[in-house]
CSV table of C-alpha atoms (C1' of nucleotides) in Angstrom, one decimal:
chain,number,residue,atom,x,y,z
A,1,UNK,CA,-74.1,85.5,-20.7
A,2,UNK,CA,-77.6,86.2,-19.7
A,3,UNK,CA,-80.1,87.1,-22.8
A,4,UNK,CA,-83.4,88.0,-23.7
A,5,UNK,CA,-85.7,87.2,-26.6
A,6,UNK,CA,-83.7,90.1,-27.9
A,7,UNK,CA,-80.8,88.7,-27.9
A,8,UNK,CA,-77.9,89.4,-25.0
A,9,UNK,CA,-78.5,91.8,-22.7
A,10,UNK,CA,-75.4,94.5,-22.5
A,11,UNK,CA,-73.6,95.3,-19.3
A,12,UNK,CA,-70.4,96.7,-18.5
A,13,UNK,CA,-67.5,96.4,-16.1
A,14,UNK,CA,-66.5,98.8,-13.8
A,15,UNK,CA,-63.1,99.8,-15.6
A,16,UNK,CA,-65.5,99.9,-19.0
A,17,UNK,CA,-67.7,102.5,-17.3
A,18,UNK,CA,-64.7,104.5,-15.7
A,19,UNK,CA,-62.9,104.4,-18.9
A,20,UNK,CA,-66.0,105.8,-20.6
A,21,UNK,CA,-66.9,108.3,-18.4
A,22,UNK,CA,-63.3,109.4,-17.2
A,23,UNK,CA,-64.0,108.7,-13.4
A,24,UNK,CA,-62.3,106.3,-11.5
A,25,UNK,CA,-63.3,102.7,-10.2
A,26,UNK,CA,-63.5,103.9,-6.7
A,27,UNK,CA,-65.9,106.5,-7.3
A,28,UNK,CA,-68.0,103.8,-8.9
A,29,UNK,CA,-67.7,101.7,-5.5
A,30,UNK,CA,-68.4,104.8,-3.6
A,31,UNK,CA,-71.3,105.8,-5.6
A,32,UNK,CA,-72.3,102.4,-4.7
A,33,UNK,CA,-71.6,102.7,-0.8
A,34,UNK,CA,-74.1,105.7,-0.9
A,35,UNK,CA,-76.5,104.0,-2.8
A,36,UNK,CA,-76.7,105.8,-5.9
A,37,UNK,CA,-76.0,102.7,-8.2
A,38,UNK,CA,-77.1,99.3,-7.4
A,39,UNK,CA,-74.7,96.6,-9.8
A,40,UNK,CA,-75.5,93.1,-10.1
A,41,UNK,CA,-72.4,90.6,-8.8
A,42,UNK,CA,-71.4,88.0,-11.4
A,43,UNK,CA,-69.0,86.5,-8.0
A,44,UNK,CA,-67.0,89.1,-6.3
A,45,UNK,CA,-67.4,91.4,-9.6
A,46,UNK,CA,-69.9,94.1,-10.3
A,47,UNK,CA,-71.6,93.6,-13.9
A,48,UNK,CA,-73.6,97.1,-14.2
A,49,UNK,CA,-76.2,97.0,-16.4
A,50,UNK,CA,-77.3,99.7,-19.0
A,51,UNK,CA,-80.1,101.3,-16.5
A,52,UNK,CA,-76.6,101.7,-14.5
A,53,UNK,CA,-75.1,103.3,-17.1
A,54,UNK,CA,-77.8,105.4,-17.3
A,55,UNK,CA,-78.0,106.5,-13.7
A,56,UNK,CA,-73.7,107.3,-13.4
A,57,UNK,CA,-74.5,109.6,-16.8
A,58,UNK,CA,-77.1,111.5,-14.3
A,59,UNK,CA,-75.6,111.2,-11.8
A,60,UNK,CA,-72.2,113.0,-13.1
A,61,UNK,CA,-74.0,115.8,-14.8
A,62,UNK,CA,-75.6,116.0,-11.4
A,63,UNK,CA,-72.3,116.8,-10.0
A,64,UNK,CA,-71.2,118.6,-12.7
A,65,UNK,CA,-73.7,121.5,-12.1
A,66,UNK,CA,-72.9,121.3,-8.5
A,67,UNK,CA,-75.0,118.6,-6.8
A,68,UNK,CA,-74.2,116.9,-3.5
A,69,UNK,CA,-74.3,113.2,-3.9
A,70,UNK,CA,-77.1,113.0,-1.3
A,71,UNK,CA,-79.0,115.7,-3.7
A,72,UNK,CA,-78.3,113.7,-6.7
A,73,UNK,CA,-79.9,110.7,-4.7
A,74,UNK,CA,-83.0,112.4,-3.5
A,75,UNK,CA,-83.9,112.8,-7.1
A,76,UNK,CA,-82.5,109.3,-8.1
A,77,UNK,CA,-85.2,108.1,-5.2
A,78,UNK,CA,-87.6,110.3,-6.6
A,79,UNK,CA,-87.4,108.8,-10.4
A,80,UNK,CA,-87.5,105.2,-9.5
A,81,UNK,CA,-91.1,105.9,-6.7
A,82,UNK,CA,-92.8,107.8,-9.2
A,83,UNK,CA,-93.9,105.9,-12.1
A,84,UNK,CA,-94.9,108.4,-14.8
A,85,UNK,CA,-92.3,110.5,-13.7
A,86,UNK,CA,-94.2,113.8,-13.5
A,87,UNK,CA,-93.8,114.6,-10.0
A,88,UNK,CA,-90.2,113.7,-10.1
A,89,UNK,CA,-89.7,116.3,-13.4
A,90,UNK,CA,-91.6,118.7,-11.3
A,91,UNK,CA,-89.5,118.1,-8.4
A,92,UNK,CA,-86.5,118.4,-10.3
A,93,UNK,CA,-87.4,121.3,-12.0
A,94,UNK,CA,-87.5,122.8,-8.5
A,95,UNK,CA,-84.8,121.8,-8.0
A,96,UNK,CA,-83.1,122.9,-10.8
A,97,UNK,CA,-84.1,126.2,-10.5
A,98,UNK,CA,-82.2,126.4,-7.1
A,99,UNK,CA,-79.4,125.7,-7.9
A,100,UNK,CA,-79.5,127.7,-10.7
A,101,UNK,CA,-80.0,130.4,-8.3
A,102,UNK,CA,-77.1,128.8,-6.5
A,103,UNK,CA,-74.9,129.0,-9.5
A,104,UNK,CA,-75.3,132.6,-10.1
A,105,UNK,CA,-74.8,133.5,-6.5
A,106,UNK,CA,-71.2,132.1,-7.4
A,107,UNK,CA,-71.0,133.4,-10.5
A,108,UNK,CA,-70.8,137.0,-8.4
A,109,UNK,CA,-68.7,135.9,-5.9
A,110,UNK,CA,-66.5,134.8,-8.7
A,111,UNK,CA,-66.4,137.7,-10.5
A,112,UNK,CA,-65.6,140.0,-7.5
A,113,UNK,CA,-62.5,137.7,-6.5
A,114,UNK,CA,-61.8,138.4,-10.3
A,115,UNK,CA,-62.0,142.6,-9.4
A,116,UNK,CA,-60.2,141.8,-6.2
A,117,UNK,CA,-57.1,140.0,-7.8
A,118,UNK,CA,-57.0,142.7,-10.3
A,119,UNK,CA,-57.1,145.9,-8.1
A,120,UNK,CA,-54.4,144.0,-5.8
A,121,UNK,CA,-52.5,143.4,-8.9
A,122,UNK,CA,-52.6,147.2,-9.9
A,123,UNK,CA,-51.8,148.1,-6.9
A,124,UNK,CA,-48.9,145.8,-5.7
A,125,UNK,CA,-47.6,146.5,-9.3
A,126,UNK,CA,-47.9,150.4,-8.4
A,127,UNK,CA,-45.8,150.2,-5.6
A,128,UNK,CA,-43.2,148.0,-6.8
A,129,UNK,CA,-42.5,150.0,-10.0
A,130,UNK,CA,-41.8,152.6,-7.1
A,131,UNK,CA,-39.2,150.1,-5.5
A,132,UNK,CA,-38.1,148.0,-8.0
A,133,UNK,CA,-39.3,149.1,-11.3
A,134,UNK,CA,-36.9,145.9,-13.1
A,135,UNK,CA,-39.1,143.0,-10.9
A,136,UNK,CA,-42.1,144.7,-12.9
A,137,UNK,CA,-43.9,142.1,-15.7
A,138,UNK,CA,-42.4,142.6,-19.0
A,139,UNK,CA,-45.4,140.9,-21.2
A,140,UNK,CA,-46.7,138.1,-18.8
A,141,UNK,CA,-43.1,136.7,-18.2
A,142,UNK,CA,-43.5,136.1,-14.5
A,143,UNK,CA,-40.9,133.4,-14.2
A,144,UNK,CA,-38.5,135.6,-15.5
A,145,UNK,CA,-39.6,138.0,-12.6
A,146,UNK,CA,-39.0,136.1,-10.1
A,147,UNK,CA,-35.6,134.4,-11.3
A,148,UNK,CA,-34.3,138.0,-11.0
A,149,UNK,CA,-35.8,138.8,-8.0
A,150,UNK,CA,-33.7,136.1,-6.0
A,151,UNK,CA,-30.8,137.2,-7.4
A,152,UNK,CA,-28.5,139.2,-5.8
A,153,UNK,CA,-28.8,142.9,-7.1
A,154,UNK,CA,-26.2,145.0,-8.7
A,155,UNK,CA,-24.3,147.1,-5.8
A,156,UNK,CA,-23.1,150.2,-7.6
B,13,UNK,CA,-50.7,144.5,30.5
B,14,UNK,CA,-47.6,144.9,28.1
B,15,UNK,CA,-46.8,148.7,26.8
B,16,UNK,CA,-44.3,150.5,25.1
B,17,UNK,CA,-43.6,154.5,25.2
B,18,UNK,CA,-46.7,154.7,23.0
B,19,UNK,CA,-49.0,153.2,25.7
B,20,UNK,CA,-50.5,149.5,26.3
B,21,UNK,CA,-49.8,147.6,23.2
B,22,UNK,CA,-53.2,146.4,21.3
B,23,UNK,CA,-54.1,142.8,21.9
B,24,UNK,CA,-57.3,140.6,20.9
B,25,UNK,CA,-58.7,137.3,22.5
B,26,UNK,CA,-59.7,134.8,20.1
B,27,UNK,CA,-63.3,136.1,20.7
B,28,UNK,CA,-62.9,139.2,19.7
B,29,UNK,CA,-61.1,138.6,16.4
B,30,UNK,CA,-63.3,135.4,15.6
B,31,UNK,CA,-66.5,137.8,16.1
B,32,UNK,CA,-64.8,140.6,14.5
B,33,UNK,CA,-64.4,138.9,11.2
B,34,UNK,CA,-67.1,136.2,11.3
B,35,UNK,CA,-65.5,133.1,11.9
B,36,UNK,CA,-65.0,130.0,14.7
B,37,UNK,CA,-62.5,130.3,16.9
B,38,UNK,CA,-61.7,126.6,15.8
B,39,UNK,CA,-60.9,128.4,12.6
B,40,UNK,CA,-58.6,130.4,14.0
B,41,UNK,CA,-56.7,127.8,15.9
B,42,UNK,CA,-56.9,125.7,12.5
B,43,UNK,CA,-55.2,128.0,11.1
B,44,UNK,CA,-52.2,128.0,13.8
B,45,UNK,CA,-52.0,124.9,13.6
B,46,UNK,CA,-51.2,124.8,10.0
B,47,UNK,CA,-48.1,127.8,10.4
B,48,UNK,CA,-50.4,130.6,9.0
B,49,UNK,CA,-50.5,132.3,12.6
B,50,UNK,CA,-48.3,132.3,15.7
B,51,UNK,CA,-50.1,134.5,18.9
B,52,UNK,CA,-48.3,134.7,21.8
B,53,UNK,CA,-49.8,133.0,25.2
B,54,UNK,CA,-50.7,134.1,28.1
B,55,UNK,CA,-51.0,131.4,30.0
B,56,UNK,CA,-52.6,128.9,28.0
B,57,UNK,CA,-55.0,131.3,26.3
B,58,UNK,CA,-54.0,133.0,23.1
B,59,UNK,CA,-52.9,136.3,22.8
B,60,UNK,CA,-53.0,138.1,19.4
B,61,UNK,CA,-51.4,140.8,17.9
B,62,UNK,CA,-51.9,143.8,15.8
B,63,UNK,CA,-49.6,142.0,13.7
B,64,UNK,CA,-51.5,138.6,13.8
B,65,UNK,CA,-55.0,140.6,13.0
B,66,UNK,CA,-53.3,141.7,9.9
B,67,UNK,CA,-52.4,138.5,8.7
B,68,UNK,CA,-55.7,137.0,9.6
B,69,UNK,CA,-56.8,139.5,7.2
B,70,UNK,CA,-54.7,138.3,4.7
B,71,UNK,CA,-55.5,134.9,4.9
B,72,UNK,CA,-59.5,135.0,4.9
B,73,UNK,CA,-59.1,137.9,1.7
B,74,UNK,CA,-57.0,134.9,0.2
B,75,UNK,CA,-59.2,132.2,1.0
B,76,UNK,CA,-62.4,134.7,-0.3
B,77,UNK,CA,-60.5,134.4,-3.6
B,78,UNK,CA,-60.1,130.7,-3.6
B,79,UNK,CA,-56.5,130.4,-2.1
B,80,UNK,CA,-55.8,127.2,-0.5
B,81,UNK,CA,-54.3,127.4,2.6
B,82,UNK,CA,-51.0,126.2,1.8
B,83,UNK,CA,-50.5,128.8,-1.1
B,84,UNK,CA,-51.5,131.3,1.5
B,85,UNK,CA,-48.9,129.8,4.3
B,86,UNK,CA,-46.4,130.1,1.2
B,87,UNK,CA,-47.5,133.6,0.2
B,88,UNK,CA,-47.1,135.1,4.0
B,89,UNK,CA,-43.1,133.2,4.3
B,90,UNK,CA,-42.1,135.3,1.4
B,91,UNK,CA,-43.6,138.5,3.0
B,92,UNK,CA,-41.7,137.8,6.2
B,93,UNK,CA,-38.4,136.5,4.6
B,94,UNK,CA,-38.1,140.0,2.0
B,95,UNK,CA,-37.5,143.0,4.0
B,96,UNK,CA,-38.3,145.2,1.3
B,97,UNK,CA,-41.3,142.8,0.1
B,98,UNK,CA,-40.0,143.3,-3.7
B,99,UNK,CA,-39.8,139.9,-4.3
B,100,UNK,CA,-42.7,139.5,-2.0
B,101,UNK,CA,-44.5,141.3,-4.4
B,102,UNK,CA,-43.5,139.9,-7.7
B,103,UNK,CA,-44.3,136.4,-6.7
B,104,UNK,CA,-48.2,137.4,-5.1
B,105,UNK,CA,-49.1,139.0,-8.7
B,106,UNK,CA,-48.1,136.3,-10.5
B,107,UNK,CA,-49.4,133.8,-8.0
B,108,UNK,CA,-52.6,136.6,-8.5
B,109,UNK,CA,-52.1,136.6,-12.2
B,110,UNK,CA,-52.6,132.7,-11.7
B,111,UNK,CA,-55.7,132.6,-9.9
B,112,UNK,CA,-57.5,135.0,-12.1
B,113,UNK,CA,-56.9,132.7,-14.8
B,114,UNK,CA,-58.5,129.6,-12.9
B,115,UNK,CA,-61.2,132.0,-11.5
B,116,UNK,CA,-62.2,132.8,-14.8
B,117,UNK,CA,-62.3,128.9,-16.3
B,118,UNK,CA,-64.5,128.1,-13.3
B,119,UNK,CA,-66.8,131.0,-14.2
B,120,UNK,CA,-67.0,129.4,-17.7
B,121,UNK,CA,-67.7,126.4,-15.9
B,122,UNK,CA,-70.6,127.5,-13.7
B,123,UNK,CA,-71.9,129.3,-17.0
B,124,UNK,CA,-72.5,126.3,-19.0
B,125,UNK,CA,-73.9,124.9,-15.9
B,126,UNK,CA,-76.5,127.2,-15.9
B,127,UNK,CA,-77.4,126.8,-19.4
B,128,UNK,CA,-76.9,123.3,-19.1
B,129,UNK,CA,-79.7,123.5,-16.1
B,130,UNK,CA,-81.9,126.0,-18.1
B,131,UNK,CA,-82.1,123.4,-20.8
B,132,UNK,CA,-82.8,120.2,-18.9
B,133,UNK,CA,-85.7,122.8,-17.2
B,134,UNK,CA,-87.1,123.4,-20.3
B,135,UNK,CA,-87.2,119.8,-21.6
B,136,UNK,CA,-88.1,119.0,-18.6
B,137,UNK,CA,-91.4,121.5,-18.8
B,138,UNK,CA,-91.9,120.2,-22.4
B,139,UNK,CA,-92.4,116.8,-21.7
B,140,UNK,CA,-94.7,117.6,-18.0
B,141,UNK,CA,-96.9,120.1,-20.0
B,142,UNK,CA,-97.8,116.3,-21.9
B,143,UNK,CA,-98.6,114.3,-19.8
B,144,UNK,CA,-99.7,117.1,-16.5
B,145,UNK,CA,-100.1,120.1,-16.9
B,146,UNK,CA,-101.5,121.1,-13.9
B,147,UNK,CA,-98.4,120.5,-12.4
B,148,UNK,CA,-96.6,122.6,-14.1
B,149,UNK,CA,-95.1,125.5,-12.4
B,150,UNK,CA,-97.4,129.0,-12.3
B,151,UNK,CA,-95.2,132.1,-11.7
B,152,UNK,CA,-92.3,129.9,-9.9
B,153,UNK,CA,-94.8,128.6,-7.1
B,154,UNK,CA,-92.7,125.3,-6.8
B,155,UNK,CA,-94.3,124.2,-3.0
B,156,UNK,CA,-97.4,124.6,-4.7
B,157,UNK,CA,-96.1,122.3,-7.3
B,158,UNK,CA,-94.7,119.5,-5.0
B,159,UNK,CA,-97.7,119.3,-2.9
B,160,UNK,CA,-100.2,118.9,-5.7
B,161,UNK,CA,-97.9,116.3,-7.6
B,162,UNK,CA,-98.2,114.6,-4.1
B,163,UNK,CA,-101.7,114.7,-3.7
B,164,UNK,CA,-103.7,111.9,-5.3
B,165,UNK,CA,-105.4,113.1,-8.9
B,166,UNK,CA,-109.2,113.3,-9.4
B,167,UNK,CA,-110.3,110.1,-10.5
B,168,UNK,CA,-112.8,110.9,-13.3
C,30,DT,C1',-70.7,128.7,43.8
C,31,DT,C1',-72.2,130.0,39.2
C,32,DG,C1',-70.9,131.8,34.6
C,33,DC,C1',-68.0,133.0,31.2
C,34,DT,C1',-64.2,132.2,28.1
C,35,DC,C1',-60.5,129.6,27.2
C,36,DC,C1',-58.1,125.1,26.3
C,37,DT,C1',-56.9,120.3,24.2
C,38,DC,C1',-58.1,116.0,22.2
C,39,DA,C1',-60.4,113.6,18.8
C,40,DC,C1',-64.0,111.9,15.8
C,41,DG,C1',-67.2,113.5,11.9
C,42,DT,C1',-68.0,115.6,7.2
C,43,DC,C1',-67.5,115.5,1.9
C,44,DA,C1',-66.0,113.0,-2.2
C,45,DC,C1',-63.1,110.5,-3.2
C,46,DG,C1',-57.3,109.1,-3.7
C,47,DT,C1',-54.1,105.8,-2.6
C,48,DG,C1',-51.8,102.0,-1.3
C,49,DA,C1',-52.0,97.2,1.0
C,50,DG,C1',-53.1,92.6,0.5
C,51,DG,C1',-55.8,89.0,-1.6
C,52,DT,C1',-58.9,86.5,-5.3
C,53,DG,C1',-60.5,84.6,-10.0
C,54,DG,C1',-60.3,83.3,-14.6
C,55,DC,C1',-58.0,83.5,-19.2
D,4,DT,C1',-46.6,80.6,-13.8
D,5,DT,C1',-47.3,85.3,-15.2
D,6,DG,C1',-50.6,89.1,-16.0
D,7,DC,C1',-54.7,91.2,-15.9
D,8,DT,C1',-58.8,92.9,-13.6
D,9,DC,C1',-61.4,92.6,-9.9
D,10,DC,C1',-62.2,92.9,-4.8
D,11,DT,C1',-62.2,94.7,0.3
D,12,DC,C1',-60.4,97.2,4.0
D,13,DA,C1',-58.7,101.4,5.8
D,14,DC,C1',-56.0,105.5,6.3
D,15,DG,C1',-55.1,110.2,4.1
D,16,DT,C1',-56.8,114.8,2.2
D,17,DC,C1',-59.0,119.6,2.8
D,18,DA,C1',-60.9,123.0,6.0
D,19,DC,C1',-62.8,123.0,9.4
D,20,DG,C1',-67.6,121.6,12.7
D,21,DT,C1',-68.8,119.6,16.8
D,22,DG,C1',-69.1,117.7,21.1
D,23,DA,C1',-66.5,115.9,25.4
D,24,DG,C1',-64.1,117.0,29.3
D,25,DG,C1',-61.3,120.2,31.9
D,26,DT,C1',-59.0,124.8,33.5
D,27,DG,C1',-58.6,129.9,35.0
D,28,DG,C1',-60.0,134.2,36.7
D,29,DC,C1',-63.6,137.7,37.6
DNA sequence: TTGCTCCTCACGTCACGTGAGGTGGC
DNA sequence: TTGCTCCTCACGTCACGTGAGGTGGC
């Protein structure tokens, strides 16, 4: 095991850093393959060191908030060039605020599929109490619903 | 041109009903080739109905709401296969009843995102407003930001 | 003949999922 | 020897985008 003066340096595995973070291995390789994280090879294995720990935990909150991987690495890029880090923060701030702007743009779009859903709702239910007032919802039980709907109905 | 006692019977090129509701005509053909629309031919071009224009309709409303395209293909066989569209109609508001609840987790999702950005901007202006000020954002000029960070500092 | 729209492959994109087939060290 | 983790292809998925190369009718 490699060491320092303070003592052995820790790295991980890939199935110890997909275990911990609840991605896979091959999104760890493919991460890799667009050169977001650079793992030393102990042989044919990837030992990832706690700097590329550190980058997957940024990395996933970058997709988490709705990052392409190719953003993600732009700022990646950014961090490593800039020593002091201040025109990477401001860059990311930037960029930040984008997306933020991003994310509410969705956050409308999602509500008004929300509105739409419900008036079709409304109104599908409208009609079909017209039809076929005993296919109507009793309480949220739609299985029921639709169990009954497929049944033949009662010929008088 | 076909016509019935009511005159000429309405038809639409792929053009018109690719410009008419603002997609590719590659789009359009996508869609035929996954069962969601069947126009007719004349020749080799396709021909589409009033009919086909309304499920077109159908299908981008469902995809606006975050439908996948099977669900939609599954949504349209039960309209055609229920001649009174009770059942029909039972089975979209639940499947409706279904998305709404998804819709609303992802807007709980791009919620915290936004805090979670907000935050990371903050710390993020916390720790520039150390070490350089003057980069720091005035009155969300961010260009302005990115090209002074670039430019090399005043050497004292 | 030129232009326009139409057509059919078929590969590319995004972020991986999912086997297939093989290796290394305990 | 069996088991485990690791590896490298390489094709599949989703909803198309994007040429390439060709046809038909005004």
């Amino acid at each position: 095991l490699p060491s320092t003066a303070d003592g052995p340096v820790r790295t991980y595995t890939i199935r110890q850093l997909s275990l911990e973070f609840g991605v896979t291995a091959r999104a760890l390789r493919f991460y890799e393959d667009r050169g977001l994280l650079r793992p030393e090879r102990r042989g044919q294995s990837r030992v990832y060191s706690v700097r590329d720990r550190a980058r997957l935990q940024l990395i996933l909150r970058g997709k988490r908030v709705g990052f392409s991987l190719s953003e993600i690495g732009d700022l990646l890029d950014l961090y490593d060039k800039d020593d002091h880090h201040a025109v990477q923060m401001a860059a990311s701030v930037a960029q930040f605020r984008r997306r933020i702007t991003a994310l509410e743009a969705q956050k409308v779009d999602i509500e008004l599929s929300i509105e739409d859903l419900r008036a079709a709702c409304a109104e599908i239910e409208a009609r079909l109490g017209e039809v076929r007032p005993d296919l109507l919802p009793r309480a949220g039980d739609y299985d029921q619903v639709l169990r009954k709907g497929l049944e033949p109905r009662d010929q008088p």
